[in-house]
Amino acid sequence: GNTVYCSEEHLYITYENFDRSYYNRETKIYKFVLDNGEIKLEKQGNVPGYLNNQFSMDEHKGYLRLATTVYIDDEIKGVIIYYNNHLEF
């Protein structure tokens, strides 16, 4: 599904990539900078799995934290991913 998260400085919009198989899903992330009433796209990237809801995302000390659900060997697994300001591991 689609998920939105906003911190004081950034807005994140995600959507699940449905072009992949059910067991090999990924989520696309768009990161926007909020600056004096302006919103600018800063980065975009992909993460494995899908987010369950808006509580699966937050930002802490400049790092985006995501909790995704992925399938490994046909079993559901949870994964926590940390990204820096550049959406890099």
PDB file of N, CA and C in Angstrom:
ATOM      1  N   GLY A   1       0.815  -1.185   0.000  1.00  0.00           N
ATOM      2  CA  GLY A   1       0.000   0.000   0.000  1.00  0.00           C
ATOM      3  C   GLY A   1       0.853   1.240   0.000  1.00  0.00           C
ATOM      4  N   ASN A   2       0.223   2.370  -0.007  1.00  0.00           N
ATOM      5  CA  ASN A   2       0.886   3.669   0.012  1.00  0.00           C
ATOM      6  C   ASN A   2       1.001   4.152   1.446  1.00  0.00           C
ATOM      7  N   THR A   3       2.151   4.747   1.775  1.00  0.00           N
ATOM      8  CA  THR A   3       2.385   5.228   3.124  1.00  0.00           C
ATOM      9  C   THR A   3       3.057   6.588   3.054  1.00  0.00           C
ATOM     10  N   VAL A   4       2.675   7.486   3.968  1.00  0.00           N
ATOM     11  CA  VAL A   4       3.261   8.827   4.044  1.00  0.00           C
ATOM     12  C   VAL A   4       3.798   9.023   5.452  1.00  0.00           C
ATOM     13  N   TYR A   5       5.002   9.597   5.551  1.00  0.00           N
ATOM     14  CA  TYR A   5       5.578   9.954   6.841  1.00  0.00           C
ATOM     15  C   TYR A   5       6.211  11.333   6.700  1.00  0.00           C
ATOM     16  N   CYS A   6       6.030  12.180   7.723  1.00  0.00           N
ATOM     17  CA  CYS A   6       6.593  13.526   7.683  1.00  0.00           C
ATOM     18  C   CYS A   6       7.314  13.808   8.994  1.00  0.00           C
ATOM     19  N   SER A   7       8.561  14.282   8.890  1.00  0.00           N
ATOM     20  CA  SER A   7       9.316  14.768  10.041  1.00  0.00           C
ATOM     21  C   SER A   7       9.340  16.293   9.938  1.00  0.00           C
ATOM     22  N   GLU A   8      10.108  16.952  10.793  1.00  0.00           N
ATOM     23  CA  GLU A   8      10.193  18.411  10.728  1.00  0.00           C
ATOM     24  C   GLU A   8      10.864  18.893   9.445  1.00  0.00           C
ATOM     25  N   GLU A   9      11.764  18.089   8.895  1.00  0.00           N
ATOM     26  CA  GLU A   9      12.540  18.527   7.730  1.00  0.00           C
ATOM     27  C   GLU A   9      12.258  17.757   6.452  1.00  0.00           C
ATOM     28  N   HIS A  10      11.617  16.578   6.548  1.00  0.00           N
ATOM     29  CA  HIS A  10      11.445  15.732   5.371  1.00  0.00           C
ATOM     30  C   HIS A  10      10.036  15.156   5.283  1.00  0.00           C
ATOM     31  N   LEU A  11       9.635  14.895   4.057  1.00  0.00           N
ATOM     32  CA  LEU A  11       8.393  14.194   3.759  1.00  0.00           C
ATOM     33  C   LEU A  11       8.762  12.959   2.954  1.00  0.00           C
ATOM     34  N   TYR A  12       8.254  11.806   3.362  1.00  0.00           N
ATOM     35  CA  TYR A  12       8.507  10.544   2.657  1.00  0.00           C
ATOM     36  C   TYR A  12       7.181  10.008   2.142  1.00  0.00           C
ATOM     37  N   ILE A  13       7.168   9.636   0.890  1.00  0.00           N
ATOM     38  CA  ILE A  13       5.997   9.005   0.290  1.00  0.00           C
ATOM     39  C   ILE A  13       6.450   7.681  -0.299  1.00  0.00           C
ATOM     40  N   THR A  14       5.734   6.616   0.030  1.00  0.00           N
ATOM     41  CA  THR A  14       6.110   5.290  -0.470  1.00  0.00           C
ATOM     42  C   THR A  14       4.929   4.658  -1.191  1.00  0.00           C
ATOM     43  N   TYR A  15       5.251   3.749  -2.071  1.00  0.00           N
ATOM     44  CA  TYR A  15       4.213   2.897  -2.647  1.00  0.00           C
ATOM     45  C   TYR A  15       4.819   1.551  -2.985  1.00  0.00           C
ATOM     46  N   GLU A  16       3.994   0.546  -2.879  1.00  0.00           N
ATOM     47  CA  GLU A  16       4.445  -0.815  -3.155  1.00  0.00           C
ATOM     48  C   GLU A  16       4.507  -1.033  -4.655  1.00  0.00           C
ATOM     49  N   ASN A  17       5.617  -1.609  -5.111  1.00  0.00           N
ATOM     50  CA  ASN A  17       5.801  -1.898  -6.521  1.00  0.00           C
ATOM     51  C   ASN A  17       5.079  -3.200  -6.850  1.00  0.00           C
ATOM     52  N   PHE A  18       3.973  -3.091  -7.576  1.00  0.00           N
ATOM     53  CA  PHE A  18       3.164  -4.260  -7.910  1.00  0.00           C
ATOM     54  C   PHE A  18       3.639  -4.968  -9.174  1.00  0.00           C
ATOM     55  N   ASP A  19       4.715  -4.478  -9.780  1.00  0.00           N
ATOM     56  CA  ASP A  19       5.222  -5.105 -10.994  1.00  0.00           C
ATOM     57  C   ASP A  19       5.967  -6.399 -10.711  1.00  0.00           C
ATOM     58  N   ARG A  20       6.239  -6.648  -9.444  1.00  0.00           N
ATOM     59  CA  ARG A  20       7.002  -7.832  -9.059  1.00  0.00           C
ATOM     60  C   ARG A  20       6.049  -8.907  -8.548  1.00  0.00           C
ATOM     61  N   SER A  21       6.547 -10.118  -8.365  1.00  0.00           N
ATOM     62  CA  SER A  21       5.704 -11.214  -7.904  1.00  0.00           C
ATOM     63  C   SER A  21       5.312 -11.015  -6.448  1.00  0.00           C
ATOM     64  N   TYR A  22       4.300 -11.759  -5.991  1.00  0.00           N
ATOM     65  CA  TYR A  22       3.795 -11.655  -4.621  1.00  0.00           C
ATOM     66  C   TYR A  22       4.886 -11.934  -3.603  1.00  0.00           C
ATOM     67  N   TYR A  23       5.760 -12.872  -3.881  1.00  0.00           N
ATOM     68  CA  TYR A  23       6.811 -13.244  -2.941  1.00  0.00           C
ATOM     69  C   TYR A  23       8.092 -12.434  -3.109  1.00  0.00           C
ATOM     70  N   ASN A  24       8.120 -11.534  -4.060  1.00  0.00           N
ATOM     71  CA  ASN A  24       9.323 -10.743  -4.330  1.00  0.00           C
ATOM     72  C   ASN A  24       8.944  -9.266  -4.475  1.00  0.00           C
ATOM     73  N   ARG A  25       8.233  -8.741  -3.488  1.00  0.00           N
ATOM     74  CA  ARG A  25       7.755  -7.357  -3.566  1.00  0.00           C
ATOM     75  C   ARG A  25       8.817  -6.376  -3.085  1.00  0.00           C
ATOM     76  N   GLU A  26       8.663  -5.118  -3.523  1.00  0.00           N
ATOM     77  CA  GLU A  26       9.531  -4.060  -3.052  1.00  0.00           C
ATOM     78  C   GLU A  26       8.712  -2.784  -2.911  1.00  0.00           C
ATOM     79  N   THR A  27       9.268  -1.839  -2.150  1.00  0.00           N
ATOM     80  CA  THR A  27       8.603  -0.566  -1.912  1.00  0.00           C
ATOM     81  C   THR A  27       9.477   0.565  -2.434  1.00  0.00           C
ATOM     82  N   LYS A  28       8.874   1.457  -3.184  1.00  0.00           N
ATOM     83  CA  LYS A  28       9.558   2.643  -3.721  1.00  0.00           C
ATOM     84  C   LYS A  28       9.395   3.779  -2.711  1.00  0.00           C
ATOM     85  N   ILE A  29      10.488   4.522  -2.449  1.00  0.00           N
ATOM     86  CA  ILE A  29      10.467   5.626  -1.491  1.00  0.00           C
ATOM     87  C   ILE A  29      10.866   6.914  -2.203  1.00  0.00           C
ATOM     88  N   TYR A  30      10.084   7.960  -1.959  1.00  0.00           N
ATOM     89  CA  TYR A  30      10.427   9.299  -2.424  1.00  0.00           C
ATOM     90  C   TYR A  30      10.668  10.163  -1.196  1.00  0.00           C
ATOM     91  N   LYS A  31      11.816  10.842  -1.160  1.00  0.00           N
ATOM     92  CA  LYS A  31      12.162  11.708  -0.042  1.00  0.00           C
ATOM     93  C   LYS A  31      12.147  13.161  -0.527  1.00  0.00           C
ATOM     94  N   PHE A  32      11.367  13.987   0.167  1.00  0.00           N
ATOM     95  CA  PHE A  32      11.250  15.400  -0.153  1.00  0.00           C
ATOM     96  C   PHE A  32      11.822  16.223   0.997  1.00  0.00           C
ATOM     97  N   VAL A  33      12.431  17.366   0.672  1.00  0.00           N
ATOM     98  CA  VAL A  33      12.929  18.303   1.669  1.00  0.00           C
ATOM     99  C   VAL A  33      11.868  19.379   1.857  1.00  0.00           C
ATOM    100  N   LEU A  34      11.577  19.701   3.113  1.00  0.00           N
ATOM    101  CA  LEU A  34      10.657  20.789   3.448  1.00  0.00           C
ATOM    102  C   LEU A  34      11.492  21.995   3.852  1.00  0.00           C
ATOM    103  N   ASP A  35      11.363  23.092   3.107  1.00  0.00           N
ATOM    104  CA  ASP A  35      12.208  24.261   3.365  1.00  0.00           C
ATOM    105  C   ASP A  35      11.413  25.539   3.150  1.00  0.00           C
ATOM    106  N   ASN A  36      11.074  26.209   4.233  1.00  0.00           N
ATOM    107  CA  ASN A  36      10.353  27.490   4.177  1.00  0.00           C
ATOM    108  C   ASN A  36       9.124  27.441   3.277  1.00  0.00           C
ATOM    109  N   GLY A  37       8.309  26.445   3.430  1.00  0.00           N
ATOM    110  CA  GLY A  37       7.071  26.325   2.657  1.00  0.00           C
ATOM    111  C   GLY A  37       7.237  25.695   1.292  1.00  0.00           C
ATOM    112  N   GLU A  38       8.450  25.376   0.899  1.00  0.00           N
ATOM    113  CA  GLU A  38       8.697  24.723  -0.382  1.00  0.00           C
ATOM    114  C   GLU A  38       8.962  23.240  -0.164  1.00  0.00           C
ATOM    115  N   ILE A  39       8.529  22.451  -1.104  1.00  0.00           N
ATOM    116  CA  ILE A  39       8.749  21.001  -1.061  1.00  0.00           C
ATOM    117  C   ILE A  39       9.519  20.616  -2.313  1.00  0.00           C
ATOM    118  N   LYS A  40      10.693  19.996  -2.110  1.00  0.00           N
ATOM    119  CA  LYS A  40      11.541  19.610  -3.245  1.00  0.00           C
ATOM    120  C   LYS A  40      11.912  18.140  -3.130  1.00  0.00           C
ATOM    121  N   LEU A  41      11.808  17.421  -4.246  1.00  0.00           N
ATOM    122  CA  LEU A  41      12.232  16.028  -4.283  1.00  0.00           C
ATOM    123  C   LEU A  41      13.743  15.976  -4.132  1.00  0.00           C
ATOM    124  N   GLU A  42      14.225  15.207  -3.143  1.00  0.00           N
ATOM    125  CA  GLU A  42      15.658  15.101  -2.908  1.00  0.00           C
ATOM    126  C   GLU A  42      16.222  13.775  -3.400  1.00  0.00           C
ATOM    127  N   LYS A  43      15.546  12.682  -3.091  1.00  0.00           N
ATOM    128  CA  LYS A  43      16.040  11.349  -3.440  1.00  0.00           C
ATOM    129  C   LYS A  43      14.873  10.407  -3.670  1.00  0.00           C
ATOM    130  N   GLN A  44      15.178   9.296  -4.322  1.00  0.00           N
ATOM    131  CA  GLN A  44      14.232   8.193  -4.424  1.00  0.00           C
ATOM    132  C   GLN A  44      15.008   6.889  -4.421  1.00  0.00           C
ATOM    133  N   GLY A  45      14.360   5.840  -3.955  1.00  0.00           N
ATOM    134  CA  GLY A  45      15.024   4.552  -3.883  1.00  0.00           C
ATOM    135  C   GLY A  45      14.027   3.432  -3.632  1.00  0.00           C
ATOM    136  N   ASN A  46      14.521   2.212  -3.570  1.00  0.00           N
ATOM    137  CA  ASN A  46      13.687   1.026  -3.350  1.00  0.00           C
ATOM    138  C   ASN A  46      14.183   0.259  -2.138  1.00  0.00           C
ATOM    139  N   VAL A  47      13.262  -0.393  -1.445  1.00  0.00           N
ATOM    140  CA  VAL A  47      13.612  -1.286  -0.340  1.00  0.00           C
ATOM    141  C   VAL A  47      12.905  -2.617  -0.566  1.00  0.00           C
ATOM    142  N   PRO A  48      13.481  -3.704  -0.087  1.00  0.00           N
ATOM    143  CA  PRO A  48      12.828  -5.002  -0.226  1.00  0.00           C
ATOM    144  C   PRO A  48      11.598  -5.088   0.671  1.00  0.00           C
ATOM    145  N   GLY A  49      10.572  -5.781   0.205  1.00  0.00           N
ATOM    146  CA  GLY A  49       9.380  -6.013   1.007  1.00  0.00           C
ATOM    147  C   GLY A  49       8.376  -4.877   0.926  1.00  0.00           C
ATOM    148  N   TYR A  50       7.445  -4.881   1.905  1.00  0.00           N
ATOM    149  CA  TYR A  50       6.404  -3.868   1.945  1.00  0.00           C
ATOM    150  C   TYR A  50       6.192  -3.396   3.376  1.00  0.00           C
ATOM    151  N   LEU A  51       5.715  -2.149   3.503  1.00  0.00           N
ATOM    152  CA  LEU A  51       5.405  -1.560   4.804  1.00  0.00           C
ATOM    153  C   LEU A  51       3.979  -1.950   5.182  1.00  0.00           C
ATOM    154  N   ASN A  52       3.751  -2.239   6.455  1.00  0.00           N
ATOM    155  CA  ASN A  52       2.402  -2.598   6.896  1.00  0.00           C
ATOM    156  C   ASN A  52       1.504  -1.379   7.063  1.00  0.00           C
ATOM    157  N   ASN A  53       2.054  -0.272   7.570  1.00  0.00           N
ATOM    158  CA  ASN A  53       1.269   0.939   7.796  1.00  0.00           C
ATOM    159  C   ASN A  53       2.212   2.100   8.086  1.00  0.00           C
ATOM    160  N   GLN A  54       1.637   3.266   8.443  1.00  0.00           N
ATOM    161  CA  GLN A  54       2.453   4.461   8.687  1.00  0.00           C
ATOM    162  C   GLN A  54       3.359   4.311   9.902  1.00  0.00           C
ATOM    163  N   PHE A  55       3.068   3.387  10.801  1.00  0.00           N
ATOM    164  CA  PHE A  55       3.906   3.175  11.971  1.00  0.00           C
ATOM    165  C   PHE A  55       5.148   2.338  11.646  1.00  0.00           C
ATOM    166  N   SER A  56       5.287   1.936  10.398  1.00  0.00           N
ATOM    167  CA  SER A  56       6.462   1.179   9.950  1.00  0.00           C
ATOM    168  C   SER A  56       7.595   2.098   9.502  1.00  0.00           C
ATOM    169  N   MET A  57       7.407   3.423   9.653  1.00  0.00           N
ATOM    170  CA  MET A  57       8.415   4.398   9.229  1.00  0.00           C
ATOM    171  C   MET A  57       8.619   5.436  10.319  1.00  0.00           C
ATOM    172  N   ASP A  58       9.866   5.872  10.492  1.00  0.00           N
ATOM    173  CA  ASP A  58      10.156   7.067  11.267  1.00  0.00           C
ATOM    174  C   ASP A  58      11.550   7.553  10.915  1.00  0.00           C
ATOM    175  N   GLU A  59      11.897   8.715  11.420  1.00  0.00           N
ATOM    176  CA  GLU A  59      13.208   9.296  11.164  1.00  0.00           C
ATOM    177  C   GLU A  59      13.835   9.619  12.517  1.00  0.00           C
ATOM    178  N   HIS A  60      15.108   9.235  12.682  1.00  0.00           N
ATOM    179  CA  HIS A  60      15.806   9.460  13.943  1.00  0.00           C
ATOM    180  C   HIS A  60      17.248   9.860  13.658  1.00  0.00           C
ATOM    181  N   LYS A  61      17.641  11.034  14.117  1.00  0.00           N
ATOM    182  CA  LYS A  61      18.998  11.555  13.929  1.00  0.00           C
ATOM    183  C   LYS A  61      19.445  11.502  12.471  1.00  0.00           C
ATOM    184  N   GLY A  62      18.541  11.885  11.577  1.00  0.00           N
ATOM    185  CA  GLY A  62      18.865  11.936  10.157  1.00  0.00           C
ATOM    186  C   GLY A  62      18.739  10.626   9.413  1.00  0.00           C
ATOM    187  N   TYR A  63      18.355   9.558  10.112  1.00  0.00           N
ATOM    188  CA  TYR A  63      18.212   8.252   9.472  1.00  0.00           C
ATOM    189  C   TYR A  63      16.746   7.878   9.349  1.00  0.00           C
ATOM    190  N   LEU A  64      16.356   7.466   8.168  1.00  0.00           N
ATOM    191  CA  LEU A  64      15.030   6.914   7.954  1.00  0.00           C
ATOM    192  C   LEU A  64      15.061   5.458   8.400  1.00  0.00           C
ATOM    193  N   ARG A  65      14.104   5.086   9.251  1.00  0.00           N
ATOM    194  CA  ARG A  65      14.024   3.702   9.719  1.00  0.00           C
ATOM    195  C   ARG A  65      12.730   3.098   9.186  1.00  0.00           C
ATOM    196  N   LEU A  66      12.861   1.929   8.601  1.00  0.00           N
ATOM    197  CA  LEU A  66      11.716   1.238   8.011  1.00  0.00           C
ATOM    198  C   LEU A  66      11.618  -0.171   8.569  1.00  0.00           C
ATOM    199  N   ALA A  67      10.413  -0.613   8.815  1.00  0.00           N
ATOM    200  CA  ALA A  67      10.170  -2.013   9.155  1.00  0.00           C
ATOM    201  C   ALA A  67       9.347  -2.594   8.010  1.00  0.00           C
ATOM    202  N   THR A  68       9.946  -3.499   7.263  1.00  0.00           N
ATOM    203  CA  THR A  68       9.260  -4.085   6.118  1.00  0.00           C
ATOM    204  C   THR A  68       8.991  -5.565   6.354  1.00  0.00           C
ATOM    205  N   THR A  69       8.077  -6.084   5.578  1.00  0.00           N
ATOM    206  CA  THR A  69       7.772  -7.512   5.582  1.00  0.00           C
ATOM    207  C   THR A  69       8.238  -8.095   4.268  1.00  0.00           C
ATOM    208  N   VAL A  70       9.037  -9.149   4.349  1.00  0.00           N
ATOM    209  CA  VAL A  70       9.536  -9.816   3.149  1.00  0.00           C
ATOM    210  C   VAL A  70       9.265 -11.312   3.270  1.00  0.00           C
ATOM    211  N   TYR A  71       9.288 -11.989   2.149  1.00  0.00           N
ATOM    212  CA  TYR A  71       9.156 -13.450   2.115  1.00  0.00           C
ATOM    213  C   TYR A  71      10.524 -14.048   1.828  1.00  0.00           C
ATOM    214  N   ILE A  72      10.979 -14.940   2.701  1.00  0.00           N
ATOM    215  CA  ILE A  72      12.234 -15.655   2.501  1.00  0.00           C
ATOM    216  C   ILE A  72      11.924 -17.139   2.613  1.00  0.00           C
ATOM    217  N   ASP A  73      12.201 -17.877   1.554  1.00  0.00           N
ATOM    218  CA  ASP A  73      11.882 -19.308   1.510  1.00  0.00           C
ATOM    219  C   ASP A  73      10.414 -19.560   1.834  1.00  0.00           C
ATOM    220  N   ASP A  74       9.525 -18.750   1.235  1.00  0.00           N
ATOM    221  CA  ASP A  74       8.073 -18.852   1.392  1.00  0.00           C
ATOM    222  C   ASP A  74       7.592 -18.608   2.820  1.00  0.00           C
ATOM    223  N   GLU A  75       8.409 -17.982   3.661  1.00  0.00           N
ATOM    224  CA  GLU A  75       8.007 -17.627   5.016  1.00  0.00           C
ATOM    225  C   GLU A  75       8.060 -16.115   5.178  1.00  0.00           C
ATOM    226  N   ILE A  76       7.131 -15.569   5.951  1.00  0.00           N
ATOM    227  CA  ILE A  76       7.103 -14.138   6.217  1.00  0.00           C
ATOM    228  C   ILE A  76       8.171 -13.807   7.246  1.00  0.00           C
ATOM    229  N   LYS A  77       8.992 -12.809   6.926  1.00  0.00           N
ATOM    230  CA  LYS A  77      10.052 -12.345   7.823  1.00  0.00           C
ATOM    231  C   LYS A  77       9.954 -10.828   7.947  1.00  0.00           C
ATOM    232  N   GLY A  78      10.318 -10.296   9.096  1.00  0.00           N
ATOM    233  CA  GLY A  78      10.381  -8.857   9.284  1.00  0.00           C
ATOM    234  C   GLY A  78      11.809  -8.383   9.102  1.00  0.00           C
ATOM    235  N   VAL A  79      11.976  -7.222   8.507  1.00  0.00           N
ATOM    236  CA  VAL A  79      13.294  -6.661   8.255  1.00  0.00           C
ATOM    237  C   VAL A  79      13.272  -5.194   8.684  1.00  0.00           C
ATOM    238  N   ILE A  80      14.285  -4.753   9.406  1.00  0.00           N
ATOM    239  CA  ILE A  80      14.412  -3.342   9.754  1.00  0.00           C
ATOM    240  C   ILE A  80      15.580  -2.776   8.965  1.00  0.00           C
ATOM    241  N   ILE A  81      15.328  -1.663   8.287  1.00  0.00           N
ATOM    242  CA  ILE A  81      16.312  -1.062   7.402  1.00  0.00           C
ATOM    243  C   ILE A  81      16.556   0.377   7.847  1.00  0.00           C
ATOM    244  N   TYR A  82      17.817   0.779   7.922  1.00  0.00           N
ATOM    245  CA  TYR A  82      18.183   2.141   8.266  1.00  0.00           C
ATOM    246  C   TYR A  82      18.817   2.801   7.051  1.00  0.00           C
ATOM    247  N   TYR A  83      18.370   4.004   6.748  1.00  0.00           N
ATOM    248  CA  TYR A  83      18.940   4.759   5.630  1.00  0.00           C
ATOM    249  C   TYR A  83      19.462   6.088   6.135  1.00  0.00           C
ATOM    250  N   ASN A  84      20.579   6.550   5.559  1.00  0.00           N
ATOM    251  CA  ASN A  84      21.058   7.879   5.904  1.00  0.00           C
ATOM    252  C   ASN A  84      20.304   8.909   5.067  1.00  0.00           C
ATOM    253  N   ASN A  85      20.731  10.153   5.121  1.00  0.00           N
ATOM    254  CA  ASN A  85      20.029  11.217   4.408  1.00  0.00           C
ATOM    255  C   ASN A  85      20.017  11.038   2.901  1.00  0.00           C
ATOM    256  N   HIS A  86      20.858  10.154   2.387  1.00  0.00           N
ATOM    257  CA  HIS A  86      20.932   9.962   0.944  1.00  0.00           C
ATOM    258  C   HIS A  86      20.233   8.685   0.506  1.00  0.00           C
ATOM    259  N   LEU A  87      19.412   8.103   1.384  1.00  0.00           N
ATOM    260  CA  LEU A  87      18.731   6.832   1.135  1.00  0.00           C
ATOM    261  C   LEU A  87      19.724   5.742   0.794  1.00  0.00           C
ATOM    262  N   GLU A  88      20.845   5.739   1.520  1.00  0.00           N
ATOM    263  CA  GLU A  88      21.851   4.691   1.384  1.00  0.00           C
ATOM    264  C   GLU A  88      21.940   3.936   2.684  1.00  0.00           C
ATOM    265  N   PHE A  89      22.213   2.640   2.613  1.00  0.00           N
ATOM    266  CA  PHE A  89      22.356   1.830   3.814  1.00  0.00           C
ATOM    267  C   PHE A  89      23.488   2.340   4.669  1.00  0.00           C
TER     268      PHE A  89
END
